Short mmCIF file of C-alpha atoms and ligand atoms in Angstrom, two decimals:
data_model
loop_
_atom_site.label_atom_id
_atom_site.label_comp_id
_atom_site.label_asym_id
_atom_site.label_seq_id
_atom_site.Cartn_x
_atom_site.Cartn_y
_atom_site.Cartn_z
CA UNK A 615 48.41 2.60 26.88
CA UNK A 616 49.24 6.21 26.94
CA UNK A 617 50.94 7.77 24.01
CA UNK A 618 53.63 10.22 24.69
CA UNK A 619 51.54 13.22 24.54
CA UNK A 620 49.10 11.71 27.01
CA UNK A 621 51.91 10.67 29.34
CA UNK A 622 53.55 14.05 29.44
CA UNK A 623 50.08 15.58 30.52
CA UNK A 624 50.17 13.61 33.78
CA UNK A 625 50.67 16.62 35.89
CA UNK A 626 50.23 17.20 39.51
CA UNK A 627 48.75 20.68 39.79
CA UNK A 628 47.67 21.07 43.45
CA UNK A 629 44.29 22.64 43.06
CA UNK A 630 42.28 21.26 45.92
CA UNK A 631 40.02 23.88 47.29
CA UNK A 632 39.88 25.79 43.96
CA UNK A 633 36.43 27.13 43.67
CA UNK A 634 34.43 27.30 40.60
CA UNK A 635 32.62 30.25 42.07
CA UNK A 636 35.06 32.48 40.30
CA UNK A 637 33.80 31.28 37.00
CA UNK A 638 30.95 33.72 37.06
CA UNK A 639 32.83 36.85 37.85
CA UNK A 640 33.77 39.65 35.53
CA UNK A 641 33.73 38.49 32.02
CA UNK A 642 36.16 40.58 29.86
CA UNK A 643 34.43 40.38 26.49
CA UNK A 644 34.81 43.69 24.73
CA UNK A 645 31.91 43.84 22.48
CA UNK A 646 30.87 47.37 22.99
CA UNK A 647 27.14 47.73 23.26
CA UNK A 648 26.51 44.00 23.31
CA UNK A 649 27.54 43.16 26.86
CA UNK A 650 27.09 39.47 27.63
CA UNK A 651 24.73 38.88 30.53
CA UNK A 652 26.04 37.94 33.84
CA UNK A 653 25.86 34.18 34.42
CA UNK A 654 24.31 34.62 37.74
CA UNK A 655 21.03 35.69 36.13
CA UNK A 656 20.56 32.17 34.88
CA UNK A 657 22.18 30.51 37.82
CA UNK A 658 20.46 28.91 40.89
CA UNK A 659 17.78 26.28 40.63
CA UNK A 660 17.92 22.91 39.25
CA UNK A 661 19.65 23.27 35.81
CA UNK A 662 17.86 20.64 33.83
CA UNK A 663 14.70 20.20 35.85
CA UNK A 664 15.28 16.64 36.95
CA UNK A 665 18.48 16.07 34.99
CA UNK A 666 18.64 12.66 33.45
CA UNK A 667 21.99 13.02 31.77
CA UNK A 668 22.47 12.89 28.13
CA UNK A 669 19.31 10.84 27.41
CA UNK A 670 17.18 13.14 25.24
CA UNK A 671 19.85 15.15 23.71
CA UNK A 672 17.68 17.92 22.58
CA UNK A 673 15.72 18.06 25.83
CA UNK A 674 19.05 18.25 27.62
CA UNK A 675 20.62 21.06 25.47
CA UNK A 676 17.62 23.29 26.21
CA UNK A 677 18.29 22.84 29.95
CA UNK A 678 22.04 23.21 30.25
CA UNK A 679 22.56 25.78 32.85
CA UNK A 680 23.93 28.76 30.91
CA UNK A 681 26.20 29.68 33.75
CA UNK A 682 28.28 26.75 32.78
CA UNK A 683 29.08 28.74 29.54
CA UNK A 684 30.83 31.46 31.54
CA UNK A 685 34.35 31.07 32.82
CA UNK A 686 37.41 33.27 32.94
CA UNK A 687 40.50 31.70 31.17
CA UNK A 688 43.01 30.32 33.63
CA UNK A 689 46.56 31.50 33.91
CA UNK A 690 48.91 29.51 31.83
CA UNK A 691 50.34 26.94 34.05
CA UNK A 692 53.29 24.70 33.30
CA UNK A 693 52.39 21.21 34.00
CA UNK A 694 55.24 19.39 35.61
CA UNK A 695 55.83 15.77 35.23
CA UNK A 696 55.72 13.85 38.57
CA UNK A 697 57.62 10.85 39.53
CA UNK A 698 55.51 8.04 40.78
CA UNK A 699 56.69 6.06 43.84
CA UNK A 700 54.97 2.80 43.41
CA UNK A 701 55.10 0.05 40.83
CA UNK A 702 51.97 -2.10 40.42
CA UNK A 703 53.93 -4.94 42.13
CA UNK A 704 54.06 -2.92 45.35
CA UNK A 705 50.29 -3.20 45.97
CA UNK A 706 50.19 -6.93 46.60
CA UNK A 707 47.48 -7.44 44.12
CA UNK A 708 46.14 -10.99 43.63
CA UNK A 709 48.17 -12.45 40.90
CA UNK A 710 45.22 -12.81 38.50
CA UNK A 711 44.59 -9.09 38.78
CA UNK A 712 48.30 -8.27 38.52
CA UNK A 713 48.51 -10.39 35.40
CA UNK A 714 45.50 -8.55 33.81
CA UNK A 715 47.12 -5.17 34.53
CA UNK A 716 50.30 -6.41 32.83
CA UNK A 717 48.35 -7.87 29.89
CA UNK A 718 46.62 -4.51 29.51
CA UNK A 719 49.99 -2.96 28.91
CA UNK A 720 50.19 -0.72 32.01
CA UNK A 721 53.67 -0.43 33.13
CA UNK A 722 53.64 2.32 35.83
CA UNK A 723 50.69 3.63 37.92
CA UNK A 724 49.63 7.06 36.97
CA UNK A 725 49.99 9.80 39.69
CA UNK A 726 46.36 9.35 40.88
CA UNK A 727 46.84 5.52 40.91
CA UNK A 728 50.19 5.98 42.64
CA UNK A 729 48.56 8.00 45.45
CA UNK A 730 45.14 6.33 45.95
CA UNK A 731 45.43 2.65 45.46
CA UNK A 732 47.15 1.89 48.88
CA UNK A 733 44.67 3.96 50.73
CA UNK A 734 41.75 2.31 49.04
CA UNK A 735 43.08 -1.06 49.72
CA UNK A 736 43.21 -0.02 53.47
CA UNK A 737 39.47 0.86 53.29
CA UNK A 738 39.97 4.64 53.68
CA UNK A 739 37.66 7.20 52.20
CA UNK A 740 39.06 9.16 49.35
CA UNK A 741 38.60 12.56 47.85
CA UNK A 742 40.40 12.48 44.47
CA UNK A 743 40.63 15.69 42.49
CA UNK A 744 41.12 14.47 39.04
CA UNK A 745 39.76 14.84 35.59
CA UNK A 746 39.41 12.36 32.66
CA UNK A 747 42.52 11.14 31.13
CA UNK A 748 44.47 10.79 34.52
CA UNK A 749 43.77 7.15 34.99
CA UNK A 750 41.21 7.81 37.69
CA UNK A 751 38.97 4.78 36.60
CA UNK A 752 41.75 2.23 37.37
CA UNK A 753 42.81 4.16 40.41
CA UNK A 754 39.49 3.10 42.16
CA UNK A 755 38.75 -0.01 40.08
CA UNK A 756 41.92 -2.00 40.72
CA UNK A 757 41.95 -1.82 44.57
CA UNK A 758 38.19 -2.50 44.56
CA UNK A 759 38.54 -5.54 42.37
CA UNK A 760 41.35 -6.75 44.71
CA UNK A 761 39.00 -6.33 47.61
CA UNK A 762 36.26 -8.42 45.90
CA UNK A 763 39.02 -11.18 45.39
CA UNK A 764 39.66 -10.98 49.19
CA UNK A 765 35.87 -11.00 49.94
CA UNK A 766 33.62 -12.16 47.16
CA UNK A 767 30.52 -10.91 49.13
CA UNK A 768 31.45 -7.37 48.64
CA UNK A 769 29.02 -5.15 46.77
CA UNK A 770 30.16 -1.83 45.22
CA UNK A 771 28.00 0.89 43.76
CA UNK A 772 29.47 3.34 41.17
CA UNK A 773 27.68 6.46 40.15
CA UNK A 774 28.62 8.48 37.18
CA UNK A 775 26.93 11.51 35.47
CA UNK A 776 26.40 10.00 31.97
CA UNK A 777 25.46 6.72 30.46
CA UNK A 778 28.68 6.80 28.26
CA UNK A 779 30.90 7.33 31.32
CA UNK A 780 29.02 4.48 33.17
CA UNK A 781 29.48 2.18 30.12
CA UNK A 782 33.08 3.16 29.93
CA UNK A 783 33.76 2.27 33.57
CA UNK A 784 32.05 -1.07 33.08
CA UNK A 785 34.27 -1.79 30.10
CA UNK A 786 37.39 -0.76 32.03
CA UNK A 787 36.44 -2.89 35.04
CA UNK A 788 35.71 -5.88 32.69
CA UNK A 789 39.13 -5.55 31.14
CA UNK A 790 40.62 -6.04 34.45
CA UNK A 791 38.42 -8.93 35.55
CA UNK A 792 39.13 -11.34 32.81
CA UNK A 793 39.37 -14.97 34.27
CA UNK A 794 37.77 -14.00 37.58
CA UNK A 795 34.32 -14.63 38.93
CA UNK A 796 33.65 -10.89 39.33
CA UNK A 797 30.36 -9.56 37.94
CA UNK A 798 29.24 -6.20 36.71
CA UNK A 799 25.83 -4.75 36.02
CA UNK A 800 24.79 -1.48 34.59
CA UNK A 801 21.92 0.76 35.85
CA UNK A 802 21.57 3.49 33.38
CA UNK A 803 18.72 5.36 31.77
CA UNK A 804 17.70 5.01 28.15
CA UNK A 805 18.23 1.22 28.14
CA UNK A 806 15.68 -1.51 28.95
CA UNK A 807 15.17 -1.48 32.64
CA UNK A 808 14.01 -5.19 32.59
CA UNK A 809 17.35 -6.51 31.40
CA UNK A 810 19.11 -4.47 34.10
CA UNK A 811 16.73 -5.83 36.71
CA UNK A 812 17.62 -9.39 35.69
CA UNK A 813 21.39 -8.52 35.85
CA UNK A 814 21.11 -6.93 39.22
CA UNK A 815 19.00 -9.65 40.77
CA UNK A 816 21.86 -12.03 39.94
CA UNK A 817 23.87 -10.21 42.58
CA UNK A 818 26.83 -8.49 40.77
CA UNK A 819 29.72 -7.22 42.60
CA UNK A 820 29.69 -3.90 40.89
CA UNK A 821 26.65 -1.94 39.96
CA UNK A 822 27.46 0.95 37.81
CA UNK A 823 25.03 3.65 36.75
CA UNK A 824 23.53 7.09 36.59
CA UNK A 825 21.93 8.52 39.71
CA UNK A 826 18.30 8.72 38.25
CA UNK A 827 18.18 5.03 37.25
CA UNK A 828 19.93 3.75 40.42
CA UNK A 829 17.47 5.56 42.56
CA UNK A 830 14.58 4.28 40.48
CA UNK A 831 15.91 0.68 40.85
CA UNK A 832 16.19 1.28 44.57
CA UNK A 833 12.64 2.32 44.83
CA UNK A 834 11.55 -0.85 42.96
CA UNK A 835 13.63 -2.79 45.57
CA UNK A 836 15.90 -4.23 42.85
CA UNK A 837 18.94 -2.46 44.24
CA UNK A 838 19.12 -3.00 48.06
CA UNK A 839 21.35 -0.06 49.29
CA UNK A 840 21.58 -1.62 52.72
CA UNK A 841 23.89 -4.23 51.19
CA UNK A 842 26.34 -1.82 49.63
CA UNK A 843 29.76 -1.80 51.22
CA UNK A 844 31.57 0.78 48.91
CA UNK A 845 30.09 3.64 47.03
CA UNK A 846 32.12 5.61 44.30
CA UNK A 847 30.94 8.80 42.96
CA UNK A 848 32.74 9.69 39.78
CA UNK A 849 32.78 13.20 38.29
CA UNK A 850 30.88 14.58 41.33
CA UNK A 851 31.01 18.09 40.10
CA UNK A 852 29.33 17.22 36.85
CA UNK A 853 26.62 15.20 38.47
CA UNK A 854 25.83 18.28 40.61
CA UNK A 855 25.92 20.48 37.59
CA UNK A 856 23.39 18.22 35.91
CA UNK A 857 20.98 18.50 38.76
CA UNK A 858 21.41 15.14 40.41
CA UNK A 859 21.93 16.49 43.88
CA UNK A 860 18.70 15.22 45.45
CA UNK A 861 19.01 11.78 43.93
CA UNK A 862 22.67 11.53 45.14
CA UNK A 863 21.74 12.57 48.68
CA UNK A 864 18.78 10.18 48.69
CA UNK A 865 21.06 7.28 47.65
CA UNK A 866 24.03 8.16 50.01
CA UNK A 867 21.64 8.49 52.82
CA UNK A 868 20.43 4.93 52.42
CA UNK A 869 23.70 3.22 52.05
CA UNK A 870 24.95 1.99 55.53
CA UNK A 871 27.02 4.60 57.39
CA UNK A 872 29.61 1.84 57.75
CA UNK A 873 30.97 1.75 54.27
CA UNK A 874 33.79 3.03 52.15
CA UNK A 875 33.17 6.25 50.07
CA UNK A 876 35.20 7.37 47.17
CA UNK A 877 34.63 10.69 45.52
CA UNK A 878 36.28 11.91 42.34
CA UNK A 879 35.85 15.37 41.03
CA UNK A 880 37.57 17.71 38.63
CA UNK A 881 36.82 20.75 40.78
CA UNK A 882 35.63 21.22 44.28
CA UNK A 883 33.08 24.10 44.91
CA UNK A 884 30.76 24.76 47.66
CA UNK A 885 28.19 22.36 46.51
CA UNK A 886 30.77 19.51 46.38
CA UNK A 887 32.18 20.48 49.70
CA UNK A 888 28.68 20.17 51.23
CA UNK A 889 28.51 16.48 50.09
CA UNK A 890 32.06 15.80 51.11
CA UNK A 891 31.38 17.18 54.64
CA UNK A 892 28.26 15.17 54.96
CA UNK A 893 29.15 11.87 53.35
CA UNK A 894 32.97 11.31 53.59
CA UNK A 895 34.53 10.23 56.77
CA UNK A 896 38.05 11.56 57.31
CA UNK A 897 38.94 11.23 53.61
CA UNK A 898 42.41 11.12 52.10
CA UNK A 899 42.63 14.14 49.80
CA UNK A 900 44.61 13.66 46.60
CA UNK A 901 44.88 16.32 43.77
CA UNK A 902 46.17 15.28 40.34
CA UNK A 903 44.82 17.33 37.53
CA UNK A 904 45.94 17.82 34.09
CA UNK A 905 45.06 21.05 32.55
CA UNK A 906 41.69 21.02 30.68
CA UNK A 907 41.88 21.68 27.00
CA UNK A 908 39.43 24.51 27.59
CA UNK A 909 41.35 26.20 30.38
CA UNK A 910 42.83 28.87 28.23
CA UNK A 911 39.40 29.92 26.95
CA UNK A 912 37.49 32.94 28.14
CA UNK A 913 33.95 31.79 28.10
CA UNK A 914 30.83 33.94 28.05
CA UNK A 915 27.32 34.03 26.99
CA UNK A 916 25.35 36.60 24.98
CA UNK A 917 21.59 36.83 25.55
CA UNK A 918 19.82 37.22 22.39
CA UNK A 919 16.41 36.57 21.11
CA UNK A 920 16.13 33.54 18.77
CA UNK A 921 15.18 35.85 15.90
CA UNK A 922 17.79 38.35 16.41
CA UNK A 923 20.61 35.76 16.22
CA UNK A 924 21.70 36.43 12.70
CA UNK A 925 21.96 40.21 13.38
CA UNK A 926 23.80 39.68 16.57
CA UNK A 927 26.36 37.39 14.71
CA UNK A 928 26.87 39.96 12.05
CA UNK A 929 27.59 42.67 14.63
CA UNK A 930 30.05 40.46 16.43
CA UNK A 931 31.83 39.51 13.24
CA UNK A 932 32.09 43.17 12.12
CA UNK A 933 34.81 43.44 15.02
CA UNK A 934 38.31 42.91 13.79
CA UNK A 935 39.47 41.07 16.79
CA UNK A 936 37.33 38.05 15.80
CA UNK A 937 40.11 37.13 13.47
CA UNK A 938 39.47 33.46 12.88
CA UNK A 939 36.21 32.16 13.83
CA UNK A 940 34.60 28.79 14.17
CA UNK A 941 30.57 28.85 14.47
CA UNK A 942 28.55 25.97 15.65
CA UNK A 943 25.04 25.30 14.41
CA UNK A 944 22.69 22.51 15.62
CA UNK A 945 21.80 21.09 12.31
CA UNK A 946 23.17 20.85 8.77
CA UNK A 947 20.26 23.09 7.61
CA UNK A 948 21.06 25.72 10.32
CA UNK A 949 24.76 25.62 9.33
CA UNK A 950 23.85 26.22 5.71
CA UNK A 951 21.51 28.99 6.54
CA UNK A 952 24.07 30.77 8.65
CA UNK A 953 26.69 30.45 6.07
CA UNK A 954 24.56 31.81 3.22
CA UNK A 955 23.56 34.70 5.18
CA UNK A 956 27.13 35.47 6.27
CA UNK A 957 28.23 35.30 2.61
CA UNK A 958 25.36 37.59 1.59
CA UNK A 959 26.63 40.11 4.16
CA UNK A 960 30.05 39.98 2.55
CA UNK A 961 31.89 37.90 5.10
CA UNK A 962 34.49 35.34 4.13
CA UNK A 963 32.70 32.20 5.40
CA UNK A 964 32.15 28.64 4.42
CA UNK A 965 30.73 25.46 6.08
CA UNK A 966 31.41 21.79 6.93
CA UNK A 967 28.84 19.35 7.80
CA UNK A 968 27.88 15.72 7.12
CA UNK A 969 25.98 16.16 3.79
CA UNK A 970 29.10 17.88 2.25
CA UNK A 971 31.28 15.50 0.25
CA UNK A 972 34.45 14.67 1.85
CA UNK A 973 36.59 16.39 -0.80
CA UNK A 974 34.75 19.69 -0.29
CA UNK A 975 34.96 19.43 3.43
CA UNK A 976 38.71 19.00 3.06
CA UNK A 977 39.10 21.83 0.78
CA UNK A 978 37.20 24.26 3.14
CA UNK A 979 39.26 23.01 6.14
CA UNK A 980 42.47 23.60 4.26
CA UNK A 981 41.32 27.12 3.33
CA UNK A 982 40.31 27.80 6.96
CA UNK A 983 43.72 26.48 8.20
CA UNK A 984 45.64 28.58 5.79
CA UNK A 985 43.50 31.50 6.90
CA UNK A 986 42.18 32.04 3.32
CA UNK A 987 38.76 31.81 5.01
CA UNK A 988 38.00 33.73 8.12
CA UNK A 989 34.79 32.01 9.32
CA UNK A 990 33.98 28.31 9.32
CA UNK A 991 30.43 27.27 10.24
CA UNK A 992 30.09 23.64 11.34
CA UNK A 993 28.11 20.95 13.03
CA UNK A 994 29.49 19.03 16.02
CA UNK A 995 30.10 15.88 14.09
CA UNK A 996 31.99 17.62 11.29
CA UNK A 997 34.18 19.51 13.73
CA UNK A 998 35.46 16.43 15.52
CA UNK A 999 39.12 16.10 15.03
CA UNK A 1000 39.52 19.70 13.84
CA UNK A 1001 42.98 20.80 14.70
CA UNK A 1002 43.61 24.37 13.83
CA UNK A 1003 46.08 26.25 15.90
CA UNK A 1004 44.89 29.81 15.51
CA UNK A 1005 41.27 29.92 15.96
CA UNK A 1006 40.48 33.14 17.98
CA UNK A 1007 36.91 32.64 18.88
CA UNK A 1008 34.18 29.82 18.94
CA UNK A 1009 30.72 31.02 18.74
CA UNK A 1010 27.92 28.61 19.81
CA UNK A 1011 25.21 29.97 17.57
CA UNK A 1012 23.14 27.00 18.89
CA UNK A 1013 23.54 25.51 22.28
CA UNK A 1014 25.19 22.07 22.13
CA UNK A 1015 23.48 18.82 23.04
CA UNK A 1016 25.46 18.18 26.20
CA UNK A 1017 28.26 19.66 28.25
CA UNK A 1018 30.87 17.25 26.62
CA UNK A 1019 30.13 18.54 23.25
CA UNK A 1020 30.35 22.14 24.65
CA UNK A 1021 33.86 21.49 26.12
CA UNK A 1022 34.97 19.85 22.81
CA UNK A 1023 33.71 22.83 20.90
CA UNK A 1024 35.45 25.42 22.90
CA UNK A 1025 38.65 23.35 23.02
CA UNK A 1026 39.03 24.26 19.29
CA UNK A 1027 40.23 27.65 20.43
CA UNK A 1028 42.84 28.73 23.02
CA UNK A 1029 45.21 26.05 21.74
CA UNK A 1030 48.96 25.98 22.40
CA UNK A 1031 50.04 29.18 23.98
CA UNK A 1032 47.26 31.50 22.98
CA UNK A 1033 44.22 32.59 24.76
CA UNK A 1034 40.81 31.80 23.18
CA UNK A 1035 37.26 33.22 23.46
CA UNK A 1036 34.00 31.37 23.33
CA UNK A 1037 30.63 32.95 23.08
CA UNK A 1038 27.40 31.19 23.43
CA UNK A 1039 24.05 32.54 22.31
CA UNK A 1040 21.45 31.99 24.98
CA UNK A 1041 17.90 33.00 24.31
P1 LIG B 637 40.68 7.62 32.75
O1 LIG B 637 41.22 8.86 33.21
O2 LIG B 637 40.37 6.58 33.77
O3 LIG B 637 39.53 7.71 31.75
O4 LIG B 637 41.94 6.80 31.82
C1 LIG B 637 42.35 7.24 30.69
C2 LIG B 637 43.13 6.37 29.82
O5 LIG B 637 44.36 5.98 30.46
C3 LIG B 637 42.32 4.99 29.62
O6 LIG B 637 42.48 4.61 28.30
C4 LIG B 637 43.13 4.01 30.50
O7 LIG B 637 42.99 2.74 30.08
C5 LIG B 637 44.54 4.50 30.42
N1 LIG B 637 45.30 4.20 31.59
C6 LIG B 637 44.86 4.23 32.86
N2 LIG B 637 45.85 3.96 33.81
C7 LIG B 637 47.00 3.59 33.05
C8 LIG B 637 48.43 3.28 33.36
N3 LIG B 637 48.77 3.07 34.47
N4 LIG B 637 49.22 3.08 32.24
C9 LIG B 637 48.82 3.34 31.02
N5 LIG B 637 47.53 3.69 30.58
C10 LIG B 637 46.64 3.86 31.56
#
């Protein structure tokens, strides 16, 4: 169930058509001689050379497209609460499904559920502009489960960018199918393919996976795309960012034209539009987006040679406008190394990482929170849950393992009503 803060974030910002092209324009970082590089220099091409999600974290991190680290801060937008029109009882769900929704504690549909469920039930194609936290999973899962109860022969394929998201979708679907003969199989990389083959050969109603593995299982004739009735693409924009475009096109091209297609994406740029035009038929467009935690963050990259990073960091930190700075290093050792060098250079800095005893971590956090410490150097894990209001800058000394970690990192700044800055070192 949503807690209050989450519920209040259900907004209905109409943003369909917003292009992410603007992300790469005119960074306003004022670092004097160290002008960050333009993102376009890194753009184009396949970002991760065959992208396979978050599998090999380090391999992935080296291949995140640096243009993803450049983005202008958005205007501050007041998110309005919207009134939903429907109740779950209005959708005429099978009673067993309705009971499971109630048992899960859902009282009212979220705006994306409110606006999409009836159209999905009618078999329409959907383009849903929505990000995580809006309840989009149930928005497509509930009507599709209901369709399966109507017609147990239905086969649904769901594609998601990461294994974690695919697994999460599976769990969410399972929580609604309690007591039903509705079966779900996963098709994700990094797990034993043999078990997945066995599961899929049993003929599940839902196959949920990442594009690479789904395509692979198609080529092995384990997944028969010609039997798919409905296809769902979740986080389309992210799948494209991760380089899955060819896999997606190939899969969509093999699913029968007579099908239902549901696209969910947080943003719609030209690449996403290209897919929409080719693969959706007269879709119902619904936009329900909450503001991202990173939307107030001016994001930029700094091109720097691996060996010159420490010097660059020193130069940046000598600027007064970097008042309260959180620096991310890839490993505990790296975090220590950065901290020691900064202290030697006379900066007020300390570190948190997994090897540091909890009481020391807490002390450092307290000092940083109370601004007795200007610079905190941290690993990703240690920075989880860090809630400090006035961090002005996040510096990614090392590139994060994946885009999710990146978003989490930069969300530490630009909190409340202040604008934040993130700078990512790219060699
Ligand atoms: P999602 O955006 O699909 O990742 O969902 C975010 C969270 O909201 C998940 O924990 C869902 O279980 C929860 N959720 C989805 N729909 C509702 C609803 N109608 N009422 C309460 N919680 C919901």
